Short mmCIF file of C-alpha atoms and ligand atoms in Angstrom, two decimals:
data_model
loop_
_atom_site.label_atom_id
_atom_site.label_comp_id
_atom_site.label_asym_id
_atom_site.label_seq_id
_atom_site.Cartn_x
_atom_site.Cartn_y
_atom_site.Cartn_z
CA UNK A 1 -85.62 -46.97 -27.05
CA UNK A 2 -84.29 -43.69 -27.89
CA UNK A 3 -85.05 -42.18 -31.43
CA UNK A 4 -82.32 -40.07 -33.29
CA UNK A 5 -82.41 -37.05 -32.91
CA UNK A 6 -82.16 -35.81 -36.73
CA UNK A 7 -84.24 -38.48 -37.96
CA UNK A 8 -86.07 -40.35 -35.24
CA UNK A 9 -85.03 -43.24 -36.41
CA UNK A 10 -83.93 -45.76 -34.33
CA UNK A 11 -80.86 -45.07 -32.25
CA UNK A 12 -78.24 -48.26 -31.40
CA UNK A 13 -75.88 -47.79 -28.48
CA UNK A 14 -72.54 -48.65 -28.65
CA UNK A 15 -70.44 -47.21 -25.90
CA UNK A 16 -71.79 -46.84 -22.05
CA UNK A 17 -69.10 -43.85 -20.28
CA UNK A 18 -71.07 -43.91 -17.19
CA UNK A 19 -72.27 -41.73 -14.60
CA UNK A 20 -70.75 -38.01 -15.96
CA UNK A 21 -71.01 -34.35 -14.72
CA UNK A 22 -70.89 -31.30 -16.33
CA UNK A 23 -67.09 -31.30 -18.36
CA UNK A 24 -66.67 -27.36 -17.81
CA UNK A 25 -68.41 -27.40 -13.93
CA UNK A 26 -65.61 -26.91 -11.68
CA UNK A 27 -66.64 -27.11 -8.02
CA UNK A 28 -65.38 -25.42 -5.17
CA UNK A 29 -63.33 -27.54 -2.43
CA UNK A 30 -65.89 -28.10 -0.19
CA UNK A 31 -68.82 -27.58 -2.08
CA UNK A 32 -68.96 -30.47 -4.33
CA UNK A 33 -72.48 -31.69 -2.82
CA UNK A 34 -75.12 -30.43 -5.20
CA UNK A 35 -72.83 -32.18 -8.00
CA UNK A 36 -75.36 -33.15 -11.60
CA UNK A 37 -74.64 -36.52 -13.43
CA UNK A 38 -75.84 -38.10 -16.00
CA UNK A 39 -75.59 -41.48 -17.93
CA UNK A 40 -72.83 -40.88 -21.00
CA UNK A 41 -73.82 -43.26 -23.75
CA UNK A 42 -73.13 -43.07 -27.10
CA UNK A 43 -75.43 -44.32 -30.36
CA UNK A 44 -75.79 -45.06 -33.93
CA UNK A 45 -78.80 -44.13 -35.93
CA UNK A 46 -80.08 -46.87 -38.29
CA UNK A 47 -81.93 -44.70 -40.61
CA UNK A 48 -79.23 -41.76 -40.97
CA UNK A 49 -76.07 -43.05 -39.61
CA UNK A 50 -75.92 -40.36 -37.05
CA UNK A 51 -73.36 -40.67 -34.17
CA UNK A 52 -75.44 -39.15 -30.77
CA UNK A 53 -75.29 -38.95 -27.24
CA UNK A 54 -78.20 -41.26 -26.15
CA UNK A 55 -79.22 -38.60 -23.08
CA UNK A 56 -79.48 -34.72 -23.69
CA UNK A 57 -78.15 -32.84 -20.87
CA UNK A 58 -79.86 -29.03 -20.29
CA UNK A 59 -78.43 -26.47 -22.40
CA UNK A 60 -78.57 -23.84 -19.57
CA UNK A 61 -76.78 -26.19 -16.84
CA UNK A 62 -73.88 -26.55 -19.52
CA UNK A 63 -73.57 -22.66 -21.14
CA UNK A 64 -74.02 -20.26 -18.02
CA UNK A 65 -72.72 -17.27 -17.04
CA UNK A 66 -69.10 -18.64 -15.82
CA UNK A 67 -68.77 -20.86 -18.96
CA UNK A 68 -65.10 -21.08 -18.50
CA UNK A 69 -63.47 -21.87 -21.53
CA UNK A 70 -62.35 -19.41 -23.41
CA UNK A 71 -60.82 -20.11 -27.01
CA UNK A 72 -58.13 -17.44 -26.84
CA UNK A 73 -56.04 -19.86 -24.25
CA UNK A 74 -53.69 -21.33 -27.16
CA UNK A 75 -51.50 -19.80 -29.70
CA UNK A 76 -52.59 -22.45 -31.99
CA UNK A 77 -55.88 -21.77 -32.02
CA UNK A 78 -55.96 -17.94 -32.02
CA UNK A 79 -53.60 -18.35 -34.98
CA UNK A 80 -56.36 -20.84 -36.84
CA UNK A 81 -59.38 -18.89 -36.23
CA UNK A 82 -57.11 -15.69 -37.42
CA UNK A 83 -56.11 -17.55 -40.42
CA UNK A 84 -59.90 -18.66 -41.12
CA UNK A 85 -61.37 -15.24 -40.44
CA UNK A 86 -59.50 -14.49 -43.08
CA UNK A 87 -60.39 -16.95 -45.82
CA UNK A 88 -63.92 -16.09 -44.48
CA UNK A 89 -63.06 -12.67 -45.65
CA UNK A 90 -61.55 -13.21 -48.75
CA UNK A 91 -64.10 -15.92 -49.76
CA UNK A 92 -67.13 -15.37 -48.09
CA UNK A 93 -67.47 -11.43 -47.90
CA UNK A 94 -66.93 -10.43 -50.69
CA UNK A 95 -70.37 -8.15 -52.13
CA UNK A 96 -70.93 -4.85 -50.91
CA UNK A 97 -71.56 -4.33 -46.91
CA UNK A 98 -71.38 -8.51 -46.31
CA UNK A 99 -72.38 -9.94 -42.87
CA UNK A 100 -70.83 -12.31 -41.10
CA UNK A 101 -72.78 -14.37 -38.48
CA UNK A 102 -70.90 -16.54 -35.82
CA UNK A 103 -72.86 -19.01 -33.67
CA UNK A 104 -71.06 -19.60 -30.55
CA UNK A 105 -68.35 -16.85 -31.33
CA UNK A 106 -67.09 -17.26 -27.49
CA UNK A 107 -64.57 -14.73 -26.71
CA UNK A 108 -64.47 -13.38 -30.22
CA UNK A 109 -61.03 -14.95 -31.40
CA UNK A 110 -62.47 -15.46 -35.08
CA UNK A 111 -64.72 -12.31 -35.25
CA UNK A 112 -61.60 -9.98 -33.71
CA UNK A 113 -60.02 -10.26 -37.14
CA UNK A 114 -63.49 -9.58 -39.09
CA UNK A 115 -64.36 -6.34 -36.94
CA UNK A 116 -60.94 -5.36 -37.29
CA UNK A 117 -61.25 -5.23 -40.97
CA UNK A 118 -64.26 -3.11 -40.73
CA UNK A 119 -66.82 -5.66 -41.50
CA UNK A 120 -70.35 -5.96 -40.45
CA UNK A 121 -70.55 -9.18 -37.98
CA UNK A 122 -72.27 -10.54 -35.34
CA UNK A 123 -71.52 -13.48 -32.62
CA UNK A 124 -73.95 -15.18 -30.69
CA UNK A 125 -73.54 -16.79 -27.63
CA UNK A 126 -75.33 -17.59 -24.68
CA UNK A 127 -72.47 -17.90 -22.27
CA UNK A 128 -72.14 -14.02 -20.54
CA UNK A 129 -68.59 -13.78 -19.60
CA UNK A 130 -67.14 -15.40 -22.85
CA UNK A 131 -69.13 -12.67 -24.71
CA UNK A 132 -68.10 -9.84 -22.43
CA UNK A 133 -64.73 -10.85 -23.27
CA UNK A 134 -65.66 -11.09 -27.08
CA UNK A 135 -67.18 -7.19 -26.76
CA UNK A 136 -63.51 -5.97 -25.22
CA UNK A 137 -62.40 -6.83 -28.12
CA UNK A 138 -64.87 -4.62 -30.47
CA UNK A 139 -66.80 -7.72 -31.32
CA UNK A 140 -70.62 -7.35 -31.40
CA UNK A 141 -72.43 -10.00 -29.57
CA UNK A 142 -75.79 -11.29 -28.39
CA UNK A 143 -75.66 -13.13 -25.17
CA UNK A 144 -78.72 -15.94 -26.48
CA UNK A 145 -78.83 -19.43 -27.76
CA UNK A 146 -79.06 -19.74 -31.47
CA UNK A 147 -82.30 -21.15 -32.53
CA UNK A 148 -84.79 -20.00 -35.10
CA UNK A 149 -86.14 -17.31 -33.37
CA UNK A 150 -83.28 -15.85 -32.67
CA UNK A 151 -81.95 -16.00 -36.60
CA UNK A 152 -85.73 -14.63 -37.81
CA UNK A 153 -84.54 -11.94 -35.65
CA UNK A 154 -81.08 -10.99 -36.74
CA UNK A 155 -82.56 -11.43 -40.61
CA UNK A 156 -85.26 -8.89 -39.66
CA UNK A 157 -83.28 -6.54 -37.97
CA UNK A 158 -79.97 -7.10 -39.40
CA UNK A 159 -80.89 -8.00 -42.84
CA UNK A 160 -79.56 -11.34 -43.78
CA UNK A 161 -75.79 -12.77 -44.27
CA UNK A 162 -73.75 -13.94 -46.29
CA UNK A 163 -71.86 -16.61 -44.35
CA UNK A 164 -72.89 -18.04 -41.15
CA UNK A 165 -69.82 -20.10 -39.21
CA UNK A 166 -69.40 -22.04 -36.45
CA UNK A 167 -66.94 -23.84 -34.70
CA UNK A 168 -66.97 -26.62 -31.95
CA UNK A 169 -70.81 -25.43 -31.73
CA UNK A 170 -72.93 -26.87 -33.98
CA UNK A 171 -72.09 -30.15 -32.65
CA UNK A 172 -72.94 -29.17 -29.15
CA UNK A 173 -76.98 -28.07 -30.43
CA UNK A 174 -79.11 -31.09 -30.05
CA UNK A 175 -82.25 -29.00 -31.36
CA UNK A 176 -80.57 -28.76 -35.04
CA UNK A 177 -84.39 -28.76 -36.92
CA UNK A 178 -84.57 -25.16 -35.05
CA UNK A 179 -81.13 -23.98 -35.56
CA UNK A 180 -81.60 -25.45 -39.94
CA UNK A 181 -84.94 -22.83 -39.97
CA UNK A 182 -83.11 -20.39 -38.48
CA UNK A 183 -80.54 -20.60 -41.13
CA UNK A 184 -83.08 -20.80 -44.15
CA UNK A 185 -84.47 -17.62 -42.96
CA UNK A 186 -80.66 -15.66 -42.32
CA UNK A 187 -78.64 -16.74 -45.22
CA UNK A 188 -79.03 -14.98 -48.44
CA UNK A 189 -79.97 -17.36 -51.40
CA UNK A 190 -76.22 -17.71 -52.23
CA UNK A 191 -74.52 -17.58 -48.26
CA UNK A 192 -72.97 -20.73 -47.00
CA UNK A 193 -72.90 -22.19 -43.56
CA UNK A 194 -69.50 -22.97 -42.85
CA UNK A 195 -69.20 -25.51 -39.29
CA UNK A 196 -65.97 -27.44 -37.63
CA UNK A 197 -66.00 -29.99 -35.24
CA UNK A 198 -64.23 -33.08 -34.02
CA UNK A 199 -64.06 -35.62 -36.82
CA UNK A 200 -65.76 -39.13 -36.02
CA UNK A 201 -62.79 -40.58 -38.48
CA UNK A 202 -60.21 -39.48 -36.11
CA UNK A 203 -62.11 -39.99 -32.60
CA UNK A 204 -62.29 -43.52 -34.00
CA UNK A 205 -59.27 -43.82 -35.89
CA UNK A 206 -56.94 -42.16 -32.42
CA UNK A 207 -59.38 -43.94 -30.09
CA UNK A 208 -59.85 -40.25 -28.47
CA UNK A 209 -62.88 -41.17 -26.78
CA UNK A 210 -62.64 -37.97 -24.89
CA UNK A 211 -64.35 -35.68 -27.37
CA UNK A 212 -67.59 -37.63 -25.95
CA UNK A 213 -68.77 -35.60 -23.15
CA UNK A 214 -71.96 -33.33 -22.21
CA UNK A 215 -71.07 -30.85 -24.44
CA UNK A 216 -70.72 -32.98 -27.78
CA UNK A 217 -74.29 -34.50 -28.60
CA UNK A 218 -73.08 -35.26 -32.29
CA UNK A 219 -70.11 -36.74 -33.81
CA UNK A 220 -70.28 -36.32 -37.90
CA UNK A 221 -69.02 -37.67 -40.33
CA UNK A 222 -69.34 -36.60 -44.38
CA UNK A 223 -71.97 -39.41 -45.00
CA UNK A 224 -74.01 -37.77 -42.23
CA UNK A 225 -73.59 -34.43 -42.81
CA UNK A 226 -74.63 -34.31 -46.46
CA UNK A 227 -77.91 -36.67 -45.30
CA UNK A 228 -78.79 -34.25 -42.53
CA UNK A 229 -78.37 -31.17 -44.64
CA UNK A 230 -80.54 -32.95 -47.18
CA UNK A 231 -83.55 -33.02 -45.12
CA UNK A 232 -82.65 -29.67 -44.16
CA UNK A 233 -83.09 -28.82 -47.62
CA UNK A 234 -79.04 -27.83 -48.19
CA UNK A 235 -76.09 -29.43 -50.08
CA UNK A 236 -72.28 -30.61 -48.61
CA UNK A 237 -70.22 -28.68 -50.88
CA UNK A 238 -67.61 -28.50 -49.17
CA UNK A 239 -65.12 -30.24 -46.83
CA UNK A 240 -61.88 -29.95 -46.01
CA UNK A 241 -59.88 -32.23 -43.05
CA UNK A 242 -58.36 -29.67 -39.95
CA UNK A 243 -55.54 -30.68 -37.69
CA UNK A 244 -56.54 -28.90 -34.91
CA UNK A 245 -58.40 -30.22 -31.15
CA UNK A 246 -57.06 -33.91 -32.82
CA UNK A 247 -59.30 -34.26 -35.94
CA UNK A 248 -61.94 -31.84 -37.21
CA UNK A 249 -63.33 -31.89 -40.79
CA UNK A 250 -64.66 -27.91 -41.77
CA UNK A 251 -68.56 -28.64 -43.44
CA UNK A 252 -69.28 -26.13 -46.14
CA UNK A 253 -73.18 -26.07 -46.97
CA UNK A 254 -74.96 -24.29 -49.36
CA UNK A 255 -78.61 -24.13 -51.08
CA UNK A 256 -79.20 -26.48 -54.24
CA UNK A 257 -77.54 -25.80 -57.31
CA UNK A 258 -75.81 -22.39 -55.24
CA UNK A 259 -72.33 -23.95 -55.72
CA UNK A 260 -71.09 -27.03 -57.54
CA UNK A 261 -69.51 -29.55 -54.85
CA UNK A 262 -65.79 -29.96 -54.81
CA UNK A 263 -63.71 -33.00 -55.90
CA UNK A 264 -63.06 -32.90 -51.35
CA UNK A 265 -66.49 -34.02 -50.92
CA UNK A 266 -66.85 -37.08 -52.98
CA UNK A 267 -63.42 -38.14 -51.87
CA UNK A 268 -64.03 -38.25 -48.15
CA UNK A 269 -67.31 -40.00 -48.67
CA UNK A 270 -65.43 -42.45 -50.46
CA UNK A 271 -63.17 -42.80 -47.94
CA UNK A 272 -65.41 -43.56 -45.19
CA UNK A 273 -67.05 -45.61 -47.21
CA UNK A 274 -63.92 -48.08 -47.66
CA UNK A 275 -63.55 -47.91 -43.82
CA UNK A 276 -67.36 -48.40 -43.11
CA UNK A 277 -67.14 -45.95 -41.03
CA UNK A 278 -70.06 -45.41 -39.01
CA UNK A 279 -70.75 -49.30 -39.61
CA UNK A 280 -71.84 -51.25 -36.07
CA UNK A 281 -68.73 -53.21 -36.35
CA UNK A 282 -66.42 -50.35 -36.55
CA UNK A 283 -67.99 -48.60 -33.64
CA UNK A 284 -68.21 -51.88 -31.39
CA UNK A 285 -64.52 -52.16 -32.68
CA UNK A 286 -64.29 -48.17 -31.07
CA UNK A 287 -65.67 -48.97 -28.04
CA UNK A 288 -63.52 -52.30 -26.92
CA UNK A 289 -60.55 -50.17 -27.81
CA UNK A 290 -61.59 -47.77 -25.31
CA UNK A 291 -62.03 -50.26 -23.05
CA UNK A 292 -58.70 -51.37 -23.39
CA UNK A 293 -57.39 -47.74 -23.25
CA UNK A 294 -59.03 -47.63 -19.63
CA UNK A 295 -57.74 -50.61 -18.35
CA UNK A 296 -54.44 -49.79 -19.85
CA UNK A 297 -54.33 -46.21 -18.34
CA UNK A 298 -55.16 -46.87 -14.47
CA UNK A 299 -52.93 -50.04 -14.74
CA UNK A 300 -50.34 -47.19 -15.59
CA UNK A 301 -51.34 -44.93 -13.41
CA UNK A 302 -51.98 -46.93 -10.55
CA UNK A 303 -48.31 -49.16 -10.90
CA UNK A 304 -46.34 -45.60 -10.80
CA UNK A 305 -48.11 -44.49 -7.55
CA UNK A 306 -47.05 -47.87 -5.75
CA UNK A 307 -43.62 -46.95 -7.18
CA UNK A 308 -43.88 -44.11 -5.07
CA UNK A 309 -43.94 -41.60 -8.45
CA UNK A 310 -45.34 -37.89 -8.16
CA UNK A 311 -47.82 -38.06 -10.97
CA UNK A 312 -49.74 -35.03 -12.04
CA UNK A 313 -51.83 -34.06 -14.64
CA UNK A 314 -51.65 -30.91 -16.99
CA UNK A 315 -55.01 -29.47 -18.83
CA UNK A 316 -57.76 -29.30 -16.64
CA UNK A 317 -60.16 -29.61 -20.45
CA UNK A 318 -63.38 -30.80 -20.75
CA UNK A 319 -62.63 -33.66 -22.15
CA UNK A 320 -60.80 -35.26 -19.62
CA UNK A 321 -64.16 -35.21 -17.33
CA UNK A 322 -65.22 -38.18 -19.41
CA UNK A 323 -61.43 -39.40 -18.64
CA UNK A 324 -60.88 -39.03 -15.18
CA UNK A 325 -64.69 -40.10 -14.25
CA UNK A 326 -64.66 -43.11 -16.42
CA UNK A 327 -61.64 -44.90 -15.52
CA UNK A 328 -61.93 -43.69 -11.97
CA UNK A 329 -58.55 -41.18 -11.85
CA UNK A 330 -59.02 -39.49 -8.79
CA UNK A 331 -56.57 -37.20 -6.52
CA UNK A 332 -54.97 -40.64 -4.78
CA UNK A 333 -53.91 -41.42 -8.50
CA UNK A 334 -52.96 -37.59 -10.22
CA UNK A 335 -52.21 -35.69 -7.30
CA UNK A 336 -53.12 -32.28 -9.04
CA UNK A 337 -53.95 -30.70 -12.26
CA UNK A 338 -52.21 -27.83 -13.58
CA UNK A 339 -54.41 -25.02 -16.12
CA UNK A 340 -53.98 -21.71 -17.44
CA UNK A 341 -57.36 -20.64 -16.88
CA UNK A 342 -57.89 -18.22 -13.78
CA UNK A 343 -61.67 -19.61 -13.97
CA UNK A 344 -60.52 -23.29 -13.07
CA UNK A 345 -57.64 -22.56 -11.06
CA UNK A 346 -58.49 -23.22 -6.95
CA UNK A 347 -61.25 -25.00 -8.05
CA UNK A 348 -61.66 -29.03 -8.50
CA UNK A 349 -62.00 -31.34 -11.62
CA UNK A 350 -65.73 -32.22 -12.05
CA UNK A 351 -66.65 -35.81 -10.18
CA UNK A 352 -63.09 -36.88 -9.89
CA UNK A 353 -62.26 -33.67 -7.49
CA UNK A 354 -58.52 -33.27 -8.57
CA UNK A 355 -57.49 -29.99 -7.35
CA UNK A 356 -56.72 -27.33 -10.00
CA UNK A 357 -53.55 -25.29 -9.88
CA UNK A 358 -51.90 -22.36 -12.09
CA UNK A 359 -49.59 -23.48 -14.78
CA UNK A 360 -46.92 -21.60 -13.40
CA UNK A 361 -46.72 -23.80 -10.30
CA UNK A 362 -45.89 -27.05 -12.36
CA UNK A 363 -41.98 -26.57 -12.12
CA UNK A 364 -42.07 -26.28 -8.35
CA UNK A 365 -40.69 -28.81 -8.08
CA UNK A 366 -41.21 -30.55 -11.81
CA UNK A 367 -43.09 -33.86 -11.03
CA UNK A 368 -41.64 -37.72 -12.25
CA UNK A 369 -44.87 -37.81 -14.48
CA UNK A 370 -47.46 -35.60 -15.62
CA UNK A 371 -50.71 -37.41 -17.57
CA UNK A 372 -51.28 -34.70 -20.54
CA UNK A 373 -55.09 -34.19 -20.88
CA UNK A 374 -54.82 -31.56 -23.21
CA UNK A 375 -53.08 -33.62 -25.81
CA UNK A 376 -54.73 -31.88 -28.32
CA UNK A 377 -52.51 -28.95 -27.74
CA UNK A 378 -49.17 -31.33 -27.15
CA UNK A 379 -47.40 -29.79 -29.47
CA UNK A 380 -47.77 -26.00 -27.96
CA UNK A 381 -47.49 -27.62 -24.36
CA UNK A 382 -44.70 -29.81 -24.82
CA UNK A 383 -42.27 -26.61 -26.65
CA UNK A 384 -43.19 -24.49 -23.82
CA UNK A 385 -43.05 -27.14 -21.02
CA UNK A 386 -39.62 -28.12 -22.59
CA UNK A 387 -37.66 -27.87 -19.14
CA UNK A 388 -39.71 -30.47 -17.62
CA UNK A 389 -38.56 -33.61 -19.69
CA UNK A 390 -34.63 -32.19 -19.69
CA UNK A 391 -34.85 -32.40 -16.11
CA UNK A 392 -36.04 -36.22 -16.73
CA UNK A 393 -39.87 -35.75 -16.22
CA UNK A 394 -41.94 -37.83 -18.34
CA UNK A 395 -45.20 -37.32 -20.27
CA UNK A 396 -48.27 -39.65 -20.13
CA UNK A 397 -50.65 -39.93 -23.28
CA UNK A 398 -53.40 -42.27 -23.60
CA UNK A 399 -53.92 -41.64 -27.53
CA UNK A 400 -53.88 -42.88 -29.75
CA UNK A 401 -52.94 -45.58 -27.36
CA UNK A 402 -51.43 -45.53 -23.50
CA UNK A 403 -47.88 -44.22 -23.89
CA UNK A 404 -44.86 -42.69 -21.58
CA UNK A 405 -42.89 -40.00 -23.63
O1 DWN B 501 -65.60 -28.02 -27.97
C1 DWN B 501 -65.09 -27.45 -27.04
C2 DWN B 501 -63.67 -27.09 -27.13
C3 DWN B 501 -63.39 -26.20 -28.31
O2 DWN B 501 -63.23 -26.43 -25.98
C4 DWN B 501 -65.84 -27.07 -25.81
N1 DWN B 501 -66.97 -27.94 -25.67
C5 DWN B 501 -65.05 -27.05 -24.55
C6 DWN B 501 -63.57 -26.98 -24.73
O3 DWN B 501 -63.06 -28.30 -24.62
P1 DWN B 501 -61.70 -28.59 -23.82
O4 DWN B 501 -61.77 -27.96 -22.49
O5 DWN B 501 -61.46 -30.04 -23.88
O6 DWN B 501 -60.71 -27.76 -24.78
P2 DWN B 501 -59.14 -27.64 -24.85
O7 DWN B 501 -58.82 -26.58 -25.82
O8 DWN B 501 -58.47 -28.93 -25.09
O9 DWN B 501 -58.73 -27.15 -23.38
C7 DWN B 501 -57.41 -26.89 -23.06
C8 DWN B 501 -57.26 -26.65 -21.57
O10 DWN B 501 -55.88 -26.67 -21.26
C9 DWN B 501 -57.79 -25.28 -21.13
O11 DWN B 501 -58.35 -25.40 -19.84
C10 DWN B 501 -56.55 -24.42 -21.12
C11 DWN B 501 -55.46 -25.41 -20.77
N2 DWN B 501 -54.16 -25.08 -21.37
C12 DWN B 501 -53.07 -24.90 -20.55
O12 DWN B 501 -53.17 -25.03 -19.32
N3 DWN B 501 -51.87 -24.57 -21.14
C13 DWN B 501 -54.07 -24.98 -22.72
C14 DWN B 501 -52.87 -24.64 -23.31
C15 DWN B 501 -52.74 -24.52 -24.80
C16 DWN B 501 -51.73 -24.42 -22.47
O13 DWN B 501 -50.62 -24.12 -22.96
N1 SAH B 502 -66.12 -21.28 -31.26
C1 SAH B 502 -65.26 -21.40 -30.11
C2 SAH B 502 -66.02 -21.85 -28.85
C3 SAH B 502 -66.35 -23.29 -28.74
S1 SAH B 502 -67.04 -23.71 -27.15
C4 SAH B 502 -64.11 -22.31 -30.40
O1 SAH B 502 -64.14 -23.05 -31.38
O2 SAH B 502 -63.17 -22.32 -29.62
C5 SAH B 502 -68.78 -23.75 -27.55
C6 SAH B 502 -69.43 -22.40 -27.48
O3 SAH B 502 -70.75 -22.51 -28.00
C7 SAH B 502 -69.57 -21.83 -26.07
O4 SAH B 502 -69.03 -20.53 -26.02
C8 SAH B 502 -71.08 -21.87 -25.81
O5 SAH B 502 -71.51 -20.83 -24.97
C9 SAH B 502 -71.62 -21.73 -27.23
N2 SAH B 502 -72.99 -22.24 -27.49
C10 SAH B 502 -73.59 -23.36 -27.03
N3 SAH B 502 -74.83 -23.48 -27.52
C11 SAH B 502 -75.04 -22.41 -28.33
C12 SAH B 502 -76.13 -21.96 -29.14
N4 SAH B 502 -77.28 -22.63 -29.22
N5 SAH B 502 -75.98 -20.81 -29.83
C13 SAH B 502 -74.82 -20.11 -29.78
N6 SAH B 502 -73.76 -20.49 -29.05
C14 SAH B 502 -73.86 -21.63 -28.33
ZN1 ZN B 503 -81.19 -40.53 -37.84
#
């Protein structure tokens, strides 16, 4: 049995994804030999209610040098972490000479804004090129994993700060004991540590069983956030519900008696508790739906090939590694995938081996169908892709449910 790894209490699985590679390892054609998988399971701790992957992958095979995703590839999102750098400013910042630590700052599209306006930051992130990118942009940056020695370090040099964020990171850090000592040493007595990740209410609520991958080793909720920042001796004062990557909730935590916790945090607590949740039966509830959304999806997929359909895919994400492997969606199925990213682009999807073209080649000619795996970003994709469905093309999602648009 595994143990949780907040807690070590005992962990429950619920949901076997199978045999899974690295989401952001794009092979070479020809080269797809040396290929790592693991077993993708997710569980439910019985002491603490935390949602974890039930095997750790290696944090260097996952955050390397070529790390390709980079967070400045939608509108959307450069225009959210914009838009919080500045209520980090205007909340956060606020004595004289603040610092603003980011863990996992990527290429810099939150702390752009916050050098810009002059103030004393730093990112960290272990992933080389992202951070080069970050430093083109004036952003300061240490190319290292966040852990405690690395915070006891910025404190002693740096002094300490008065916000730490993080976004679509802290869920990523199985070693959280090391990153919570860290943070007792770098925040000053009244800093916050501000996080955002995917939701555990929406995965479960929009069946979007694709935020489960390699990357994501937690999946939070209120109820286990406040518990877990508890026996890291913080408070939840703060949350508030984000519409962006389909679901987040934003995690405010401070030291005891620092801040008085909004009306937010009682009412989402209450909420999940009127759902249950992270109950078992919710989650085994989860995990037949996802079931069903696998069957449903290469019944789909594989009707409108007979048909003789060109069906393609757009968004070569992480995510839809956990897709495309676990309901076996392969190049005889989704002949290509198209991506903006010059790191994917000539290279293959991880396990399933779909090649990986530019975005600009999707029009020529427009396919009958194109699967969307970035439906996070459906919104931006479909406005710009807008052509494609008035010359009768047709969009695939498979959440909340299987669906042709
Ligand atoms: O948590 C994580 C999130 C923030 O980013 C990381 N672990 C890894 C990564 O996950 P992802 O790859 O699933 O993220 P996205 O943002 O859903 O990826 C979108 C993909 O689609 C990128 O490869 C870029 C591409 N794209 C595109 O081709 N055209 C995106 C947009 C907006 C577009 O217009
Ligand atoms: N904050 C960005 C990037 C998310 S991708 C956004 O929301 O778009 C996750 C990032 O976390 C990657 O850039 C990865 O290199 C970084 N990362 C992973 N483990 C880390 C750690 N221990 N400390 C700091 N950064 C880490
Ligand atoms: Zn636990």
């Amino acid at each position: 049995m595994t143990d949780c790894r907040i807690c070590a209490g005992p962990l429950t699985e619920f949901l076997d994804l199978g045999a899974q590679p690295n989401s952001d390892a794009f092979p070479r054609p020809g080269e797809t030999d040396g290929e790592f998988f693991f077993r993708l399971a997710v569980g439910r701790c019985g002491s603490c209610t935390m949602v974890q992957l039930m095997e750790e992958v290696p944090r260097e095979r996952m955050f390397r040098r070529d790390y390709p995703y980079h967070s400045s590839g939608s509108s959307v999102m450069r225009e959210h972490f914009e838009n919080t750098a500045r209520q980090l400013l205007a909340t956060e910042a606020t004595g004289t000479d603040p610092f603003v630590v980011e863990i996992g700052c990527n290429d810099g599209v939150m702390l752009a804004t916050v050098s810009d306006a002059g103030v004393r930051h730093l990112g960290v992130d272990p992933s080389q090129g992202v951070a080069d990118q970050a430093r083109a942009k004036g952003v300061r940056v240490r190319t290292a994993f966040f852990e405690e020695a690395t915070a006891l370090d910025i404190a002693a040099t740096e002094g300490r700060a008065d916000v730490v964020y993080a976004a679509n990171t802290l869920c990523h850090i199985p070693y959280l004991d090391s990153i919570f000592r860290g943070l007792d040493a770098l925040l000053k007595p009244d800093g916050a540590f501000v996080f955002e990740d995917p939701y555990l209410g929406d995965i479960v609520e929009r069946t979007s069983f694709d935020q489960i991958y390699d990357e994501h080793f937690y999946f939070f909720t209120a109820r286990s956030v406040q518990t877990m920042a508890r026996r890291y001796g913080l408070e939840l004062v703060d949350v508030v519900r984000l519409p962006v990557h389909g679901g987040e909730v934003r995690y405010t935590l401070a030291r005891p008696g620092a801040r008085v916790p909004t009306a937010a945090v009682a009412a989402l607590l209450a909420d999940e508790d009127s759902k249950a949740l992270a109950a078992p039966a919710t989650l085994e509830r989860f995990a037949a739906e996802v079931r069903r959304t696998r069957d449903d999806l290469t019944a789909l997929l594989t009707q409108l090939r007979a048909e003789g359909h060109r069906v393609v895919a757009y968004g070569a994400t992480a995510k839809s590694a956990t897709v495309a492997n676990y309901c076996g969606i392969g190049p005889e199925l989704v002949s290509v995938v198209y991506d903006t990213t010059p790191a994917k682009q000539g290279r293959l999807t991880p396990g399933s081996h779909i090649p990986i073209q530019p975005s600009e080649a999707f029009s020529e000619p427009y396919p009958d169908y194109a699967l969307l795996l970035a439906w996070n970003h459906a919104e931006e994709i479909m406005s710009k892709e807008r052509e494609f469905r008035a010359m009768g093309g047709k969009w695939i999602l498979y959440t909340p449910k299987v669906r042709v648009l």
